Coordinates of C-alpha atoms and ligand atoms in Angstrom, one line a residue:
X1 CA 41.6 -138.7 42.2
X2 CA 42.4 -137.3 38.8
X3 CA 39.5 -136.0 37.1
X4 CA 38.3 -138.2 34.5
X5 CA 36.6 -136.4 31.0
X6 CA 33.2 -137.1 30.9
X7 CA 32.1 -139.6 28.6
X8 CA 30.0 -139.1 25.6
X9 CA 26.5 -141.1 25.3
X10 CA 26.1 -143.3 22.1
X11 CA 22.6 -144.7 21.4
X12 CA 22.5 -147.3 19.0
X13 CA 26.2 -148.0 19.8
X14 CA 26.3 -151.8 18.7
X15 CA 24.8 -151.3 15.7
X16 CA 26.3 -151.2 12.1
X17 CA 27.2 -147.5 11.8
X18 CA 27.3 -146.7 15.8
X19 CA 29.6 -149.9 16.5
X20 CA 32.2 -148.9 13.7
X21 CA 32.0 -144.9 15.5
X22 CA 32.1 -146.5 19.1
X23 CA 35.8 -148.2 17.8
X24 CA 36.7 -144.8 16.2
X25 CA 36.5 -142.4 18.9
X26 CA 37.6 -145.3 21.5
X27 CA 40.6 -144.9 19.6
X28 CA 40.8 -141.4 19.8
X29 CA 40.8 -141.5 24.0
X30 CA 36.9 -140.8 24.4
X31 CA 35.0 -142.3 27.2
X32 CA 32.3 -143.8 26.3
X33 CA 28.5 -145.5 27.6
X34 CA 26.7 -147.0 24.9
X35 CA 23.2 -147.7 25.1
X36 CA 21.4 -150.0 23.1
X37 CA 18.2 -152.0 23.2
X38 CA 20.0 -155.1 21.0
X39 CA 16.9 -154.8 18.8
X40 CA 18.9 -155.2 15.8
X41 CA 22.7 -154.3 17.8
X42 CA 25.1 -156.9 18.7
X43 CA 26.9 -156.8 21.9
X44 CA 29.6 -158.8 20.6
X45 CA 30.0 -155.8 18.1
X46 CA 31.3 -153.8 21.5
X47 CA 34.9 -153.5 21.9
X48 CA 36.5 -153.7 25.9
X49 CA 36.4 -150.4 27.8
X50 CA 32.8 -148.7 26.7
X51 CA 30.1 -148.8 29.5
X52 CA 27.2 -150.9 28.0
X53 CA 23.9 -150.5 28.8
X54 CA 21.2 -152.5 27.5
X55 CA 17.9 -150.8 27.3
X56 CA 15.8 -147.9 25.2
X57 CA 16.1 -144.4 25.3
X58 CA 12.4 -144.2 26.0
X59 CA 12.6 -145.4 29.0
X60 CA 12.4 -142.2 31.3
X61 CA 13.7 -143.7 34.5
X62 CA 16.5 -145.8 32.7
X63 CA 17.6 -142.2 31.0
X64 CA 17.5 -140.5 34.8
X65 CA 19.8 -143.4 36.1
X66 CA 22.3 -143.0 33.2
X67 CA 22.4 -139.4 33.2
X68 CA 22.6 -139.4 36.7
X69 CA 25.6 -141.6 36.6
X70 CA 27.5 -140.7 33.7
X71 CA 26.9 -137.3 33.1
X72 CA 27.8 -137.1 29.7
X73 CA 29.1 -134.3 27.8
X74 CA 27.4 -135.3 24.7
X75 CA 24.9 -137.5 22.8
X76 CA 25.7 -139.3 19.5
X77 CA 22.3 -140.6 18.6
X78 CA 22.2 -143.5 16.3
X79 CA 19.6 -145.6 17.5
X80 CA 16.6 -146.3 15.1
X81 CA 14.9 -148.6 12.6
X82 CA 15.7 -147.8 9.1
X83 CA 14.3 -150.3 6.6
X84 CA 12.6 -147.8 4.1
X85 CA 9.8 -150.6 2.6
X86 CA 8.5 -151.1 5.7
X87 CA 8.2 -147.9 7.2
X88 CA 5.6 -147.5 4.5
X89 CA 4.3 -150.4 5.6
X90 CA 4.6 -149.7 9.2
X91 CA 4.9 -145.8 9.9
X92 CA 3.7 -145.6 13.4
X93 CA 6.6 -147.9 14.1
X94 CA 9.5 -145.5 12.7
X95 CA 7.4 -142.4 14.1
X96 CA 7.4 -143.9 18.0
X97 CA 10.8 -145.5 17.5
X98 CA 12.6 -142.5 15.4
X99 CA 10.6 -139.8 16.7
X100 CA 8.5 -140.2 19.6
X101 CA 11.4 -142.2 21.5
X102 CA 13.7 -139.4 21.1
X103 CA 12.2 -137.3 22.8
X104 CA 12.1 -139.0 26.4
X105 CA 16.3 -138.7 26.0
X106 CA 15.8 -135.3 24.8
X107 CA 13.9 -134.2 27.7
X108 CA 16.7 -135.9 30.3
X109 CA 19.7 -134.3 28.3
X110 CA 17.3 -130.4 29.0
X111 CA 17.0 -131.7 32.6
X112 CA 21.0 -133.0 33.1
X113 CA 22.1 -129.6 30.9
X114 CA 23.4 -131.6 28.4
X115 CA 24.0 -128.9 25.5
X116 CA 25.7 -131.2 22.5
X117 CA 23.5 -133.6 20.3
X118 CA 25.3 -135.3 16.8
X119 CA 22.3 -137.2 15.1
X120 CA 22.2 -139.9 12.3
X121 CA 20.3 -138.2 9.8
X122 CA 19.4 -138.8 5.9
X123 CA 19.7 -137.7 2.5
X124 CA 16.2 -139.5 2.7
X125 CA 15.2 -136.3 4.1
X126 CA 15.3 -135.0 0.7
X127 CA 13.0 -136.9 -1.1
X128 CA 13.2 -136.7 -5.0
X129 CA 16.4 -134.7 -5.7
X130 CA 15.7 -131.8 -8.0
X131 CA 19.2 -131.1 -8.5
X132 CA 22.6 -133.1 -8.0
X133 CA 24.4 -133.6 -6.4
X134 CA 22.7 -132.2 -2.9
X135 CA 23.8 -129.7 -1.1
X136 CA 22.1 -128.8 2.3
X137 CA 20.0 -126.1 0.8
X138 CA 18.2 -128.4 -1.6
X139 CA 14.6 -128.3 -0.6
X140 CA 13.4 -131.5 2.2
X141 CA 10.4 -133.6 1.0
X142 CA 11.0 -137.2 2.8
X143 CA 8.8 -139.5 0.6
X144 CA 8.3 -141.8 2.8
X145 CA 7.7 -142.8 6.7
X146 CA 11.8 -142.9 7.4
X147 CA 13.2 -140.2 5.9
X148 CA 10.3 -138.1 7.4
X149 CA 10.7 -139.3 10.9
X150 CA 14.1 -138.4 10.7
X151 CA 13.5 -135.1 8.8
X152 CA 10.9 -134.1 11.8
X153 CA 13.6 -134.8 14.6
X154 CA 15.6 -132.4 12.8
X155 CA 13.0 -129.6 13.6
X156 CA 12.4 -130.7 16.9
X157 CA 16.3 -130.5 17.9
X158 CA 16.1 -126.7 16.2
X159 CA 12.9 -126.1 18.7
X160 CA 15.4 -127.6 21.3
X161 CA 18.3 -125.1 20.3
X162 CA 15.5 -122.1 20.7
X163 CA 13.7 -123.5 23.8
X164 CA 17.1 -124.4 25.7
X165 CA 20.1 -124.2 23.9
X166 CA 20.8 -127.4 22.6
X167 CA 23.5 -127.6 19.3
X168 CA 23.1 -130.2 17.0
X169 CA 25.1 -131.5 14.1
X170 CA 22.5 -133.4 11.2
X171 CA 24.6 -135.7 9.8
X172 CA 22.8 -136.9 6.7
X173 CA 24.1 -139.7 5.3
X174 CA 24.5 -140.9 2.3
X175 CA 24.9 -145.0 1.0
X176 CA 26.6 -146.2 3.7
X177 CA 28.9 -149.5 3.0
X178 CA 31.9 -151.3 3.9
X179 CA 33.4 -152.5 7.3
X180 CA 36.1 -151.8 9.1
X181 CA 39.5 -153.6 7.3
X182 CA 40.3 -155.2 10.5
X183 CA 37.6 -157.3 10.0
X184 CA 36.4 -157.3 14.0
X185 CA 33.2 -155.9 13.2
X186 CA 30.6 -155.5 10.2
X187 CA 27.7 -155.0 8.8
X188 CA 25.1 -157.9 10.2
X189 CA 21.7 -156.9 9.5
X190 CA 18.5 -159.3 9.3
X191 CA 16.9 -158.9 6.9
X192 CA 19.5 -157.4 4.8
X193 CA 18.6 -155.6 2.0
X194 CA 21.3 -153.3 0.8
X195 CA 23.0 -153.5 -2.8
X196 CA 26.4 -154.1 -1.7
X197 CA 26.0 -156.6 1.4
X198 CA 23.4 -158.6 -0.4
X199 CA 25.7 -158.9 -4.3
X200 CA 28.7 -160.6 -1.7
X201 CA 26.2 -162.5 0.0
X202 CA 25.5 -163.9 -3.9
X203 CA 29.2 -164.3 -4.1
X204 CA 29.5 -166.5 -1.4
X205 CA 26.4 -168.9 -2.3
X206 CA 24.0 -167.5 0.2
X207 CA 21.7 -166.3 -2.2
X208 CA 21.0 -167.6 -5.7
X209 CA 21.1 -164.5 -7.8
X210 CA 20.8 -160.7 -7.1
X211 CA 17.6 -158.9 -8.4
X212 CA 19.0 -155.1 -10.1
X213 CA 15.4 -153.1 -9.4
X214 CA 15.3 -151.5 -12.8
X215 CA 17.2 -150.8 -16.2
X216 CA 15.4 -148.2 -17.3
X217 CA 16.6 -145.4 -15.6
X218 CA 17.6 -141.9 -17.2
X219 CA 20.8 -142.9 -16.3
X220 CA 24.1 -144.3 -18.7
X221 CA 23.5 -148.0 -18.0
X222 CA 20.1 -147.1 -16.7
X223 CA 20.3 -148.6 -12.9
X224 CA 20.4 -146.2 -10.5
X225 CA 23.6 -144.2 -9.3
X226 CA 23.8 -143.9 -5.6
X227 CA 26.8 -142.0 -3.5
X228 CA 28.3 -144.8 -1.4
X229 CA 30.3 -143.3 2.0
X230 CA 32.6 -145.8 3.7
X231 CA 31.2 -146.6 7.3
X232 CA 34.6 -145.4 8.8
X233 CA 34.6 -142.2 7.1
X234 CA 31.0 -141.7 8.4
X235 CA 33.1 -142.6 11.5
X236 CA 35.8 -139.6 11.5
X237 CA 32.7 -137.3 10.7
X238 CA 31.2 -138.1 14.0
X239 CA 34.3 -137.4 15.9
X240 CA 34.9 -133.7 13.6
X241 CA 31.3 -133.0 14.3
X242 CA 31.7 -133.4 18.3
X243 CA 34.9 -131.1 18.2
X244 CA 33.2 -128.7 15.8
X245 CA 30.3 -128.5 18.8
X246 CA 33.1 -128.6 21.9
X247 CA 34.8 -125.3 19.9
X248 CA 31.1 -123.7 20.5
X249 CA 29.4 -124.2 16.9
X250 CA 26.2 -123.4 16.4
X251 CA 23.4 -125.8 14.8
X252 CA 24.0 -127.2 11.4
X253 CA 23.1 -129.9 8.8
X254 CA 25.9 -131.5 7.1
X255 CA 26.0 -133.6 4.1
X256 CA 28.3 -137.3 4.1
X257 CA 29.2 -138.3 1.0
X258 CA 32.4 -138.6 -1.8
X259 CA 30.4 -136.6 -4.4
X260 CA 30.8 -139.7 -6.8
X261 CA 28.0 -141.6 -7.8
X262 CA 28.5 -145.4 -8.6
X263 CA 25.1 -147.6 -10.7
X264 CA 23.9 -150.9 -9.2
X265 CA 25.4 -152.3 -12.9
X266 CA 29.2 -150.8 -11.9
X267 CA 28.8 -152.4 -8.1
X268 CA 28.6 -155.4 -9.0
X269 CA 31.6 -155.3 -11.7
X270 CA 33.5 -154.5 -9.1
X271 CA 32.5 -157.4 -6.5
X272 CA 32.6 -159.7 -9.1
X273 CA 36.6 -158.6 -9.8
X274 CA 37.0 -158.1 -6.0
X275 CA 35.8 -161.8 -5.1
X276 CA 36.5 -163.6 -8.3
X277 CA 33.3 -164.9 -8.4
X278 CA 30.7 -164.4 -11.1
X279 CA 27.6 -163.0 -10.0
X280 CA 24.3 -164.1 -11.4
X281 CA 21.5 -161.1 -11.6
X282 CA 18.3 -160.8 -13.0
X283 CA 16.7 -157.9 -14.0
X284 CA 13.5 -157.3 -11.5
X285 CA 10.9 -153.9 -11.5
X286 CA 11.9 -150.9 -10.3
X287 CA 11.9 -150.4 -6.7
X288 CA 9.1 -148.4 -5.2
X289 CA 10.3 -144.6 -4.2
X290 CA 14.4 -145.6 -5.2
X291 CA 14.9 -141.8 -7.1
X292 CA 17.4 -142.4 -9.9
X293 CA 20.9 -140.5 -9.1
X294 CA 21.9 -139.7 -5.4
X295 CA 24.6 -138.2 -5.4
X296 CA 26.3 -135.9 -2.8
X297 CA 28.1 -132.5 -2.2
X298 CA 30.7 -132.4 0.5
X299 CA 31.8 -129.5 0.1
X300 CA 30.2 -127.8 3.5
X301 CA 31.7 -130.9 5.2
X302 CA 34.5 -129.7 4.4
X303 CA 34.1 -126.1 4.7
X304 CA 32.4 -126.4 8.2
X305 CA 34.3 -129.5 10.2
X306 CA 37.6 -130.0 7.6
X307 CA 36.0 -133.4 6.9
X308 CA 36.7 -135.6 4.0
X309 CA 35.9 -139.1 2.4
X310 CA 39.2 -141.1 2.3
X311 CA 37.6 -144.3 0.8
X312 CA 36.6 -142.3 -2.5
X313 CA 35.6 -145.9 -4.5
X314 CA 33.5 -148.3 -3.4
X315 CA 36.2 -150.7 -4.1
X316 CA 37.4 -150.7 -0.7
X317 CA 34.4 -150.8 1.0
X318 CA 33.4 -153.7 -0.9
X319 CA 37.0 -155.3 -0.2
X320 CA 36.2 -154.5 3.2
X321 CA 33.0 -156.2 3.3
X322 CA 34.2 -159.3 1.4
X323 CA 36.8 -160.0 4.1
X324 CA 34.2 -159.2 6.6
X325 CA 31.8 -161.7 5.4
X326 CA 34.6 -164.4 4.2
X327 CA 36.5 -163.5 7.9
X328 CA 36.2 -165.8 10.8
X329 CA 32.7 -164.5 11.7
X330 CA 31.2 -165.3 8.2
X331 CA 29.6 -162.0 8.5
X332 CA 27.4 -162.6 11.4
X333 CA 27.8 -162.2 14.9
X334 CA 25.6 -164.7 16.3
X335 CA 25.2 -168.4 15.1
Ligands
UDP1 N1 19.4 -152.5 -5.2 C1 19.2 -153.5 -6.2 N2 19.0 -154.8 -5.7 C2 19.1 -155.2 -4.4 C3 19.3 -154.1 -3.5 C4 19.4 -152.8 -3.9 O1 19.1 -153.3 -7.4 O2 18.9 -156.3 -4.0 C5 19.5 -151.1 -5.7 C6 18.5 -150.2 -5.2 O3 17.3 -150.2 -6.0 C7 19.2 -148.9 -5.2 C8 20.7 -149.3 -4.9 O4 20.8 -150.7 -5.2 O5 19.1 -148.3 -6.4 C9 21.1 -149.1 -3.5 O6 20.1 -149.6 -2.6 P1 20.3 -149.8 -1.1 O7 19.1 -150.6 -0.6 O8 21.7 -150.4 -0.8 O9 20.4 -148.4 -0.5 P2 19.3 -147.1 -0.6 O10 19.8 -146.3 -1.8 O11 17.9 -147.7 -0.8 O12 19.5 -146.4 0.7

């Protein structure tokens, strides 16, 4: 029998950002068993030829199975809740969903010897920048629930390296947006409450009007600037992070963004010339904890795993979207 690679383990694999890195590095010849919980993934979201397993990675005795089974090379973890309002709301939920469930598929990877660990991390790990754009030295002050429960995952995989030799990858990610351009999968998430998903949903007559939180920022137009990072170039990151671990790299944070910052105001400009369609908005309060200008430096991206954005304007990841949302699933996978 010829030996077949061992397959790489992808929590949260049918959601948004896992489902559009599961198509990626299927492409790329990877084997791969994707483990979800369908909390808020979609199985339809799976293409033919991953291993699905339905389930959470704090189950202990699910994890044994897996492991036992698949033996997998590496974990690309995904899986966890990441609506920012209400993990202030709500902490304990993000701390024993982000953090505390971790750990169970922490402790089977130590017991299986399974060495290589890419994580889903934040520039919500940053709190209030003091300088921009970020770079990976800028201090970490989460302000709220989310970015802390990921920010204290970070440590506990660098206890992990110490302890038993674990490498990581942090990928923190910036705004992430668009869908793939073949339009087979999307963003689908309920609620949704993210700028550029919710302006097309305007477009399209779901909702009345869009709400901009705040015009009085420091900033030209004085809405907030944010760094938007198309979900397939998050995508090619994951795959440049698992060959940067396979060559034998050590434990590192990495920022993913273009290192261009776009305002609410210039967004939706741009979906109203994308879709045609004028898009009503009314000016609301700010938003509680939304810092003014996130914007993000790439540079060690590129320096360290020889990754770059491709989709540099949000243009495309709003064309993207639009045909994603206007496509034959009318942006939803169920009903
Ligand atoms: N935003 C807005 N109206 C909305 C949704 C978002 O004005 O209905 C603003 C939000 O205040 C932030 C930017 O759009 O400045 C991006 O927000 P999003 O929720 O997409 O991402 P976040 O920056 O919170 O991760």
């Amino acid at each position: 029998m010829a030996d077949l690679k061992a397959p790489l383990l992808i929590t949260g694999g049918a959601g948004y950002i896992g489902s559009h890195t599961v198509q990626y590095l299927l492409k790329q010849g990877e084997r791969l068993v994707v483990l979800d919980n369908l909390v808020f993934g979609h199985r339809e979201a799976l293409p033919e030829g991953v291993v699905f397993v339905e389930g959470d990675m704090a189950d202990a005795a699910l994890m044994e199975r897996v492991f036992a089974e698949h033996r997998p090379e590496a974990v690309l973890h995904f899986a966890a809740f990441a609506y920012v309002g209400e993990s202030v709301t709500d902490p304990l939920k993000y701390y024993r969903n982000n953090l505390a469930a971790p750990l169970t598929l922490l402790e089977t990877m130590s017991k299986f010897g399974c060495h290589r660990f890419i994580f889903s991390s934040t520039c919500a790990t940053y709190g209030d920048p003091v300088k921009v754009p970020i770079d990976e030295t800028h201090p970490q002050a989460p302000v709220n629930p989310y970015g802390a429960s990921k920010w204290m995952l970070e440590r506990v995989l660098r206890d992990c390296e110490r302890a038993w030799g674990l490498k990581s990858v942090f990928l923190r990610y910036f705004n992430a947006s668009g869908c793939d351009a073949e339009g087979r999968i999307g963003e689908d998430h309920d609620p949704e409450t993210h700028l550029i998903p919710r302006v097309l949903m305007v477009a399209k007559g779901e909702i009345e009007k869009m709400t901009i939180f705040g015009t009085d920022y420091p900033t030209p137009d004085g809405t907030c600037i944010r760094d938007y990072i198309h979900v397939n170039d998050l995508a090619s990151a994951h795959a440049l992070a698992l060959e940067y671990l396979r060559g034998g790299g050590e434990t590192t944070a990495v920022n993913l963004g273009t290192g261009r910052g776009f305002s609410v105001k210039e967004i939706i400009a741009t979906a109203e010339e994308v879709t045609g369609k004028t898009i009503p908005v009314e000016y609301g309060e700010r938003r509680a904890g939304d810092p003014a200008e996130l914007i993000c430096d790439p540079a060690k991206a590129k320096a360290v795993l020889g990754w770059e954005a491709v989709n540099k304007e949000p243009r495309s990841h709003i064309e993207s979207a639009w045909k994603w949302m206007t496509g034959p699933r009318g942006g939803r996978y169920e009903g």
